[in-house]
PDB file of C-alpha atoms in Angstrom:
ATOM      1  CA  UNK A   1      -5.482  12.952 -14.406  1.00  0.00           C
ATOM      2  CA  UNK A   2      -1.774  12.652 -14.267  1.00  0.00           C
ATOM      3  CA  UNK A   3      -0.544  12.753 -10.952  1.00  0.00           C
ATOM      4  CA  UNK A   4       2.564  15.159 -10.113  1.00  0.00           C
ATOM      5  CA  UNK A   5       5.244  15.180  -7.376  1.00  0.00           C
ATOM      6  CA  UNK A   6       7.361  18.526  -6.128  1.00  0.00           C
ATOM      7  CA  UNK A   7       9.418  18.916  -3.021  1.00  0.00           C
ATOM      8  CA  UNK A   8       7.675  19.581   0.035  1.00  0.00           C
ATOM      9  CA  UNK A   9       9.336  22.699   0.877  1.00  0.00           C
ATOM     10  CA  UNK A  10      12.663  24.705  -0.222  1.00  0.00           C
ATOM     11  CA  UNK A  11      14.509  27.591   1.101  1.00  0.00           C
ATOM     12  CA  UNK A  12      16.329  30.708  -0.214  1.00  0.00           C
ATOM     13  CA  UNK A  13      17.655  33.745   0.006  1.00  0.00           C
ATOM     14  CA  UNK A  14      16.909  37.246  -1.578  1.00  0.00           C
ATOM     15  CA  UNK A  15      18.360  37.838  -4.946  1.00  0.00           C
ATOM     16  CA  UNK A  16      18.983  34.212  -5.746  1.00  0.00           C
ATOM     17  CA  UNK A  17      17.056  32.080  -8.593  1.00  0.00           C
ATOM     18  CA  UNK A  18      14.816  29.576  -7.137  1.00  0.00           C
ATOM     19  CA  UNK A  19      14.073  26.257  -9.526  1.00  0.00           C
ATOM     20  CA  UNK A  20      11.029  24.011  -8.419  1.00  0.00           C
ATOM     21  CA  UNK A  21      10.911  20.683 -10.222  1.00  0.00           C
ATOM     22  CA  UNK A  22       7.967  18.608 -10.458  1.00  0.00           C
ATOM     23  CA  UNK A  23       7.889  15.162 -12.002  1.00  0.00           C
ATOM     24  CA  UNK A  24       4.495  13.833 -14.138  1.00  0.00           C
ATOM     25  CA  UNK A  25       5.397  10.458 -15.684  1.00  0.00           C
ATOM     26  CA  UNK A  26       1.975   9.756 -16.923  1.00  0.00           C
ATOM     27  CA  UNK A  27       1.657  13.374 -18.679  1.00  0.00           C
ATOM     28  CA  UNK A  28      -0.945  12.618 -21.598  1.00  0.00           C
ATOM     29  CA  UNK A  29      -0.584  14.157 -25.200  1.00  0.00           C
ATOM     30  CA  UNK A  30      -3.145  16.889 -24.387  1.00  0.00           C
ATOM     31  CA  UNK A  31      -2.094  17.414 -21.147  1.00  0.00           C
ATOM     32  CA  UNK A  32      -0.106  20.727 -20.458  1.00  0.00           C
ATOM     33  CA  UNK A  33       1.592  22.392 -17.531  1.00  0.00           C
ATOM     34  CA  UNK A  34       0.254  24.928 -14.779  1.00  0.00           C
ATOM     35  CA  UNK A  35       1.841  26.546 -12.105  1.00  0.00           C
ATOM     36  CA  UNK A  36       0.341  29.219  -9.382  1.00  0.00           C
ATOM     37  CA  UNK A  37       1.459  30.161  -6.570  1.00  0.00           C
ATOM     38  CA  UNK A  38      -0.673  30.676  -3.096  1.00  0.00           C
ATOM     39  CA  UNK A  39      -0.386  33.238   0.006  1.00  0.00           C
ATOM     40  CA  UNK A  40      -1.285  32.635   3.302  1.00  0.00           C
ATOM     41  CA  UNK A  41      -4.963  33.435   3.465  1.00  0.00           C
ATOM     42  CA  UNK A  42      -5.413  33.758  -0.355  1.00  0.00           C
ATOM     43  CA  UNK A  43      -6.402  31.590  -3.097  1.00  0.00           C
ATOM     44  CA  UNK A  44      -3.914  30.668  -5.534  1.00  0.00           C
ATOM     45  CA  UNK A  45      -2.629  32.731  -8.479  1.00  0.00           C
ATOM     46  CA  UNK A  46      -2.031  31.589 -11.723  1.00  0.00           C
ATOM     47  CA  UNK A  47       2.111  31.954 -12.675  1.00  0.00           C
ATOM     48  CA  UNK A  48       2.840  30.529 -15.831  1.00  0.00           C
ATOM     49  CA  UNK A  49       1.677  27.391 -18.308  1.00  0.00           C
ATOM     50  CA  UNK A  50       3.482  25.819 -20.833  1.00  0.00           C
ATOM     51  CA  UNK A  51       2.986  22.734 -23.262  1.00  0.00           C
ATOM     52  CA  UNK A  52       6.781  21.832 -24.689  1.00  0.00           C
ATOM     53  CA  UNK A  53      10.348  23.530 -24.152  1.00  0.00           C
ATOM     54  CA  UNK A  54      11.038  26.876 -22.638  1.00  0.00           C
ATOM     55  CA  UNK A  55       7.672  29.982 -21.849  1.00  0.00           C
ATOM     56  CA  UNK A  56       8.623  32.702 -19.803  1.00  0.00           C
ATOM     57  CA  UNK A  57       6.587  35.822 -19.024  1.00  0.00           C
ATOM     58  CA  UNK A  58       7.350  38.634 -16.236  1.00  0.00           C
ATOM     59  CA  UNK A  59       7.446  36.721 -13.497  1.00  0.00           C
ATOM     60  CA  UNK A  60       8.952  33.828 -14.241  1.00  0.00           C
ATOM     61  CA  UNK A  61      10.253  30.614 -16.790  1.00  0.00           C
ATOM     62  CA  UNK A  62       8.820  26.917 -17.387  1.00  0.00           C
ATOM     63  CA  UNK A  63      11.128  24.741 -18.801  1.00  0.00           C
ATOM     64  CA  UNK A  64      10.355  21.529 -20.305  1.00  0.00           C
ATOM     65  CA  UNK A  65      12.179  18.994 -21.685  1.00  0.00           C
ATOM     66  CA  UNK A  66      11.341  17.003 -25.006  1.00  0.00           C
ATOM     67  CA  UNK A  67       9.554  13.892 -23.119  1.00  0.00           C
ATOM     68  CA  UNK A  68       7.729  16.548 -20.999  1.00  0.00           C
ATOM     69  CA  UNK A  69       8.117  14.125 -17.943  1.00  0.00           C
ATOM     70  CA  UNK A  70       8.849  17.068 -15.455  1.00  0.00           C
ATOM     71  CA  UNK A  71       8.722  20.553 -16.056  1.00  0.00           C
ATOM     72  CA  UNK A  72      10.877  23.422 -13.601  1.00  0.00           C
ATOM     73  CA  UNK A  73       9.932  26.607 -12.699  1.00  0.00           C
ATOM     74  CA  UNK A  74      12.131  28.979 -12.505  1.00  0.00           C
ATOM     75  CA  UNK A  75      11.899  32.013 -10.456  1.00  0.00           C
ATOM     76  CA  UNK A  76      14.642  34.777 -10.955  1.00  0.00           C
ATOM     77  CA  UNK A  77      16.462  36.729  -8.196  1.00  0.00           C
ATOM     78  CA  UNK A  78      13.396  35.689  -5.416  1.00  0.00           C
ATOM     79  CA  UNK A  79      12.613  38.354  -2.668  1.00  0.00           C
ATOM     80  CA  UNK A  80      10.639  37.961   0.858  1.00  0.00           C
ATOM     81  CA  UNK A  81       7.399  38.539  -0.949  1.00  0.00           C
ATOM     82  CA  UNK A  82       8.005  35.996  -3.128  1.00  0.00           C
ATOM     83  CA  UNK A  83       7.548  33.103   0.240  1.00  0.00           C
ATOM     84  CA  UNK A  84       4.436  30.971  -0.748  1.00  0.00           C
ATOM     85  CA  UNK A  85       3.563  27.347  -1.862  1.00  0.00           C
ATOM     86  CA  UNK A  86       3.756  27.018  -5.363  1.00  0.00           C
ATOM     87  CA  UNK A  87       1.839  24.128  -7.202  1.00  0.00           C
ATOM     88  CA  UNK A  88       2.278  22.278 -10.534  1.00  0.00           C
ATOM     89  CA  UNK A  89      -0.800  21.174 -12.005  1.00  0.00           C
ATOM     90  CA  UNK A  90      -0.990  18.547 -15.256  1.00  0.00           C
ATOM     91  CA  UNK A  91      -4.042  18.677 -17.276  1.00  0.00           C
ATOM     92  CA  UNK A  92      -6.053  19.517 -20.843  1.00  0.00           C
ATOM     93  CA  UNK A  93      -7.651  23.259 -20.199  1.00  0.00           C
ATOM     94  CA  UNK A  94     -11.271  23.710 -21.068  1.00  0.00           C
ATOM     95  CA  UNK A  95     -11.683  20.744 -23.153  1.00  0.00           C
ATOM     96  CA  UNK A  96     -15.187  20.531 -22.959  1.00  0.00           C
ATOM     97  CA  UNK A  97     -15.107  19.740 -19.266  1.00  0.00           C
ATOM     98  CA  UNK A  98     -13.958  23.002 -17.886  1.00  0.00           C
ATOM     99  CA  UNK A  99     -10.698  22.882 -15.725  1.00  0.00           C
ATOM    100  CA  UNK A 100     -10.619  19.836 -13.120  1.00  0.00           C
ATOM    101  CA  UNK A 101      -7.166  20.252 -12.358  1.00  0.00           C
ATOM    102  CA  UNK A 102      -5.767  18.477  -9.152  1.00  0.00           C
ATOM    103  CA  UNK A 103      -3.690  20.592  -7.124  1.00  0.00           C
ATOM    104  CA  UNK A 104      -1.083  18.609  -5.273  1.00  0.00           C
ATOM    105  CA  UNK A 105       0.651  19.313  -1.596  1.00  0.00           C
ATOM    106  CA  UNK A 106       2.735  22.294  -3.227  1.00  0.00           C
ATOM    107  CA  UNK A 107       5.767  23.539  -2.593  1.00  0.00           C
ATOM    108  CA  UNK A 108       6.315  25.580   0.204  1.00  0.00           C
ATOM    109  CA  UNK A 109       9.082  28.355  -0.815  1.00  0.00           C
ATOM    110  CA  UNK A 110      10.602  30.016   2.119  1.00  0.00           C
ATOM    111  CA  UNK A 111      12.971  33.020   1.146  1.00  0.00           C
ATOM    112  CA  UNK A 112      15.027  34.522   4.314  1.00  0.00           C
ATOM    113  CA  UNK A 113      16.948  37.737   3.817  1.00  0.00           C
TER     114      UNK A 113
ATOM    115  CA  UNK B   1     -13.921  44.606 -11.409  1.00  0.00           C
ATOM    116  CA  UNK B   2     -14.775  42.436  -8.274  1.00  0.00           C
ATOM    117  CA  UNK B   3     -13.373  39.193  -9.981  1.00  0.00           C
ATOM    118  CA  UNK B   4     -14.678  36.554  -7.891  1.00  0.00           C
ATOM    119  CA  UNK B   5     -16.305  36.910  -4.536  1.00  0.00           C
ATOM    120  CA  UNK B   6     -17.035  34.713  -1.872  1.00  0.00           C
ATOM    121  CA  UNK B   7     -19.564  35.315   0.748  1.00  0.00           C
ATOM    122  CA  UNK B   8     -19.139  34.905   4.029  1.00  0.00           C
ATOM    123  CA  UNK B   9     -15.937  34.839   4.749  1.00  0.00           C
ATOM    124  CA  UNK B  10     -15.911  33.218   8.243  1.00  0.00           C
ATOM    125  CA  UNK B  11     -18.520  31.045   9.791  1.00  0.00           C
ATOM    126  CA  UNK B  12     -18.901  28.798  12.091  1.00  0.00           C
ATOM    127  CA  UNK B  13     -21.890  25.945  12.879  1.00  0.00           C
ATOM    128  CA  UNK B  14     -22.944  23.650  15.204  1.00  0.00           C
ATOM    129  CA  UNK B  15     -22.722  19.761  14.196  1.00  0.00           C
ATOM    130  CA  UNK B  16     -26.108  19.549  12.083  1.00  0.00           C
ATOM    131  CA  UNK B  17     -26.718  23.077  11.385  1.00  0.00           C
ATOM    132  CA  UNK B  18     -27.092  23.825   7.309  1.00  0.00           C
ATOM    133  CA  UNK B  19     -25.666  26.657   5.627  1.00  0.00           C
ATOM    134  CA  UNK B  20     -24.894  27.914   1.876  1.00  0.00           C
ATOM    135  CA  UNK B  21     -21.714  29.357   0.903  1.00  0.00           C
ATOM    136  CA  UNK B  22     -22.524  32.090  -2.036  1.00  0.00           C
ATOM    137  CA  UNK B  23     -19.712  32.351  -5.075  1.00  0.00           C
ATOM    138  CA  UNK B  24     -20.139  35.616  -7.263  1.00  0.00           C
ATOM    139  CA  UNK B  25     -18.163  36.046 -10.504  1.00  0.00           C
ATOM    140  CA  UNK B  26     -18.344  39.124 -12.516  1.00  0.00           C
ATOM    141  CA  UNK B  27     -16.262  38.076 -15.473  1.00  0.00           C
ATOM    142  CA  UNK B  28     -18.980  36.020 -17.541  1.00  0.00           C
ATOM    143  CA  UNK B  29     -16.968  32.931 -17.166  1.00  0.00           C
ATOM    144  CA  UNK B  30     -18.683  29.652 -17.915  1.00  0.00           C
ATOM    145  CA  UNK B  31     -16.756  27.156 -15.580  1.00  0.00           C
ATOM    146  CA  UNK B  32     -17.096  27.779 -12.020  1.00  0.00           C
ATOM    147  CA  UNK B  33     -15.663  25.435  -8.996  1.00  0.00           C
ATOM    148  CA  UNK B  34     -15.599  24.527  -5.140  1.00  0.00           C
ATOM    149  CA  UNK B  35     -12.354  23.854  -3.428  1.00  0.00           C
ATOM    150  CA  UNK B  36     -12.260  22.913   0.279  1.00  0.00           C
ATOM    151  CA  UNK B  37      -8.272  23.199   1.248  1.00  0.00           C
ATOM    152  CA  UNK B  38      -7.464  21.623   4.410  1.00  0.00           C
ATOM    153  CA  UNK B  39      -3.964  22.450   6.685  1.00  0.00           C
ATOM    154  CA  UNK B  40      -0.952  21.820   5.005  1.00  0.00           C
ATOM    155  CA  UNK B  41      -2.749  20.156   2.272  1.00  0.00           C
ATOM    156  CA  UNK B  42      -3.552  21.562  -1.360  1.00  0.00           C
ATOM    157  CA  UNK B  43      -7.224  22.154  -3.035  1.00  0.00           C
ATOM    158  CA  UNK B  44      -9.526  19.101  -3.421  1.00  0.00           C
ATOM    159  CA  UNK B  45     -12.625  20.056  -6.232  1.00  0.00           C
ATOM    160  CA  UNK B  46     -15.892  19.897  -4.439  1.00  0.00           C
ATOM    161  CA  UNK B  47     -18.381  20.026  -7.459  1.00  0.00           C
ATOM    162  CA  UNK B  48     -18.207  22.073 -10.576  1.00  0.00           C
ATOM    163  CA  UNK B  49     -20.208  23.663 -13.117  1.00  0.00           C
ATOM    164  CA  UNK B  50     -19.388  23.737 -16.556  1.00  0.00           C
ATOM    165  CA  UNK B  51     -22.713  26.088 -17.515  1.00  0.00           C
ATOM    166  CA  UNK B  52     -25.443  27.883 -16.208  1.00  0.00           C
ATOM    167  CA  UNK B  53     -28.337  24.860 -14.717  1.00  0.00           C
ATOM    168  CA  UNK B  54     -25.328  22.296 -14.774  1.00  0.00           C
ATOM    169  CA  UNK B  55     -23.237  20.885 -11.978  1.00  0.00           C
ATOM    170  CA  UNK B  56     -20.906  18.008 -11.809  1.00  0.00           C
ATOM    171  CA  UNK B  57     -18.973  15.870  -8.670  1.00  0.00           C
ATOM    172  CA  UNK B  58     -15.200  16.616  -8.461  1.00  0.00           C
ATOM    173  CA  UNK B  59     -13.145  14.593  -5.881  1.00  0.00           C
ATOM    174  CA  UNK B  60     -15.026  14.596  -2.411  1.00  0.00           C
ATOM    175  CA  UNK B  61     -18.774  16.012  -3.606  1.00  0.00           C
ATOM    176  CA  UNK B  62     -20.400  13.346  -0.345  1.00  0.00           C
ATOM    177  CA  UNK B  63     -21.962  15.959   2.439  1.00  0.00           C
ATOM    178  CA  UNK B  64     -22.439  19.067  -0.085  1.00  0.00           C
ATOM    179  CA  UNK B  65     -24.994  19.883  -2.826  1.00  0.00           C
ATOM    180  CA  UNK B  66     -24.430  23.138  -5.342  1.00  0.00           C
ATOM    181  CA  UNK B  67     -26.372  24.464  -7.646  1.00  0.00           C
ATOM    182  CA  UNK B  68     -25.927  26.948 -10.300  1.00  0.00           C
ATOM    183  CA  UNK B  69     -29.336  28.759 -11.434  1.00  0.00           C
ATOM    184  CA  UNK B  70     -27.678  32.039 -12.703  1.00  0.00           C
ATOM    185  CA  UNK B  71     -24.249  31.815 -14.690  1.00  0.00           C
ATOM    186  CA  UNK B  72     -22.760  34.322 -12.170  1.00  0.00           C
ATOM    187  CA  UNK B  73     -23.511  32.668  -9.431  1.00  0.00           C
ATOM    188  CA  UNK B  74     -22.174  29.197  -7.726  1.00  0.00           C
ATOM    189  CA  UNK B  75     -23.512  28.353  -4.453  1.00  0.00           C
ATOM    190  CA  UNK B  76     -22.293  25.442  -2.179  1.00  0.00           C
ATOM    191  CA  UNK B  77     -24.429  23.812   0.305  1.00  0.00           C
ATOM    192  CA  UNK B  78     -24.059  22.158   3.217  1.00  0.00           C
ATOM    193  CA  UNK B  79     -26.990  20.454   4.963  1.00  0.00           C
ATOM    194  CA  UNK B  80     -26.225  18.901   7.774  1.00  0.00           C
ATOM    195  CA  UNK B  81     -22.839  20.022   8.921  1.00  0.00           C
ATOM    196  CA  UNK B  82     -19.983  17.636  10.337  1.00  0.00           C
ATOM    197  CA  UNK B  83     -16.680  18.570  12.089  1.00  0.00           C
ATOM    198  CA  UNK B  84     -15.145  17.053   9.389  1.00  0.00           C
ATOM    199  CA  UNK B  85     -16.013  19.537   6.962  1.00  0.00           C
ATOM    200  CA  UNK B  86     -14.535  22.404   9.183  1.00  0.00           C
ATOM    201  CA  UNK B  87     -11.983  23.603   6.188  1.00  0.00           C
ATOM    202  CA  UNK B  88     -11.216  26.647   3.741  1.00  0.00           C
ATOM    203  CA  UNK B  89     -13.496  26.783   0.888  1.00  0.00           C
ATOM    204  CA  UNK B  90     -12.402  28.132  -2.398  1.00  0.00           C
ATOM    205  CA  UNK B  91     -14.446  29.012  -5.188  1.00  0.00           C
ATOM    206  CA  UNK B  92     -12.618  29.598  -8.586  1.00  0.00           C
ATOM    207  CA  UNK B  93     -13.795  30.475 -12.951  1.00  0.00           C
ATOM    208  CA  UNK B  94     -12.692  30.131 -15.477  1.00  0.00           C
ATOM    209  CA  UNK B  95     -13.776  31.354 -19.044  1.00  0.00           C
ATOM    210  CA  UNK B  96     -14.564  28.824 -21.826  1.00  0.00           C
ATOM    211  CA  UNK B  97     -12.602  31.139 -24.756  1.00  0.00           C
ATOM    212  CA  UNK B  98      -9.290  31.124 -22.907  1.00  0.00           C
ATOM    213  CA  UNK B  99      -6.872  28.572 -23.821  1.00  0.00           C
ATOM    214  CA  UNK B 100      -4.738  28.905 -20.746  1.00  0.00           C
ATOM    215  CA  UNK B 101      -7.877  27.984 -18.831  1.00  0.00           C
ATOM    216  CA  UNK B 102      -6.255  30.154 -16.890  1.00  0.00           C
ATOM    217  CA  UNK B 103      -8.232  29.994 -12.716  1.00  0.00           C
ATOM    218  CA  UNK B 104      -9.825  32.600 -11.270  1.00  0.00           C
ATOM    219  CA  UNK B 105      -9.962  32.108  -7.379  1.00  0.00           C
ATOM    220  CA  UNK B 106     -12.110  34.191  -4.279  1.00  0.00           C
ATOM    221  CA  UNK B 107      -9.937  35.061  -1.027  1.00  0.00           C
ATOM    222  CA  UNK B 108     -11.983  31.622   0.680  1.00  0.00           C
ATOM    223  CA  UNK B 109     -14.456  31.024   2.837  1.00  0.00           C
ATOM    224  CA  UNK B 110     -13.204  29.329   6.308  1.00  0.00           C
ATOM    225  CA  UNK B 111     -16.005  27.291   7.964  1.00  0.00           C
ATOM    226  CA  UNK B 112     -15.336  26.039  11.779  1.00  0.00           C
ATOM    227  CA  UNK B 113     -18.454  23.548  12.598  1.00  0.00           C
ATOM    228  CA  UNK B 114     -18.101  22.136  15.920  1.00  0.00           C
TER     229      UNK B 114
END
């Protein structure tokens, strides 16, 4: 399983776009990219996946570049409720083997007002 | 629609006591996992189950047996509890037609043993 690295923790402010990067060197050709995001309390939520270039849906973008060695997500105009750990995940969905995806440490997002 | 649902939610044993945590899912999925998530770190698989009667070791399986005799249901065991298993424990599915493989996780189970 490829292994990933993010920043241990960020900070913000409301209204302001918040980009988490998180390298994978050894991403394999199957391999794509997960992120959720966990409250306090709360198991984590799926955000957003994403194989090559740019996916974004309501709640956020994943951008990857062409040797898909790190991936950012990108979270627009971040508010209070948005304060969780976000995690990037690496791996081949369901391929016969279900979804053994190793979450990381995360990213611990702090916005302040 | 439930989702997933973990039962109990808190508990706490004595060093040596046995208990089984209890995963529901009402979604049909075919994968179903154990998490334990321990302070300030992220989710380590327990065991999984890729189909009803089948189970499989994830990262740190030593100290817990599951078992998976209906596909809706995913139970964790622990029989002979250690402090060192005093964690959150996450159960998550996932369905075998999505491509996303997209998680499904309970609210956790937090287990105290002393």
């Amino acid at each position: 399983l490829a292994k990933t690295t993010q920043p241990i923790s960020m900070d913000s402010y409301e209204g302001q776009e918040v980009n988490i990067t998180c390298s994978h060197n050894n991403i394999a050709t199957n391999d794509y990219i997960t992120w959720y995001q966990q409250f306090p309390s709360q198991g984590p939520r799926f955000i957003i996946q994403g194989y090559k270039t740019k996916v974004t849906n309501e709640v956020a973008s994943l951008f990857i570049p062409a040797d898909r060695k790190s991936s950012t997500l990108s979270l627009p105009r971040v508010s209070l409720s948005d304060t969780a750990v976000y995690y990037c995940l690496v791996g081949a969905p369901n391929t016969g083997g279900g979804n053994k995806l190793t979450f990381g440490t995360g990213t611990q997002l702090k916005v302040e007002l | 629609n439930a989702g997933v649902t973990q039962t109990p939610k808190f508990r706490v044993l004595k060093t040596g006591q046995s208990m089984t945590l209890l995963c529901a899912q009402d979604m049909n999925h075919e994968y179903m996992y154990w998490y334990r998530q321990d302070p300030g770190m992220g989710l380590r698989l327990i065991h999984y189950s890729v189909g009803e009667g089948t189970t499989a070791k994830g990262e740190v399986p030593d100290g817990y047996n599951v078992s998976r005799l209906k596909k809706q249901n995913f139970l964790l065991g622990l029989e002979s509890a250690a402090p060192s298993q005093t964690s959150v424990y996450f159960c998550a599915s996932s369905g075998s037609n999505s491509t996303l493989g997209e998680l499904f996780f309970g609210e956790g189970s937090r287990l105290t043993v002393l």
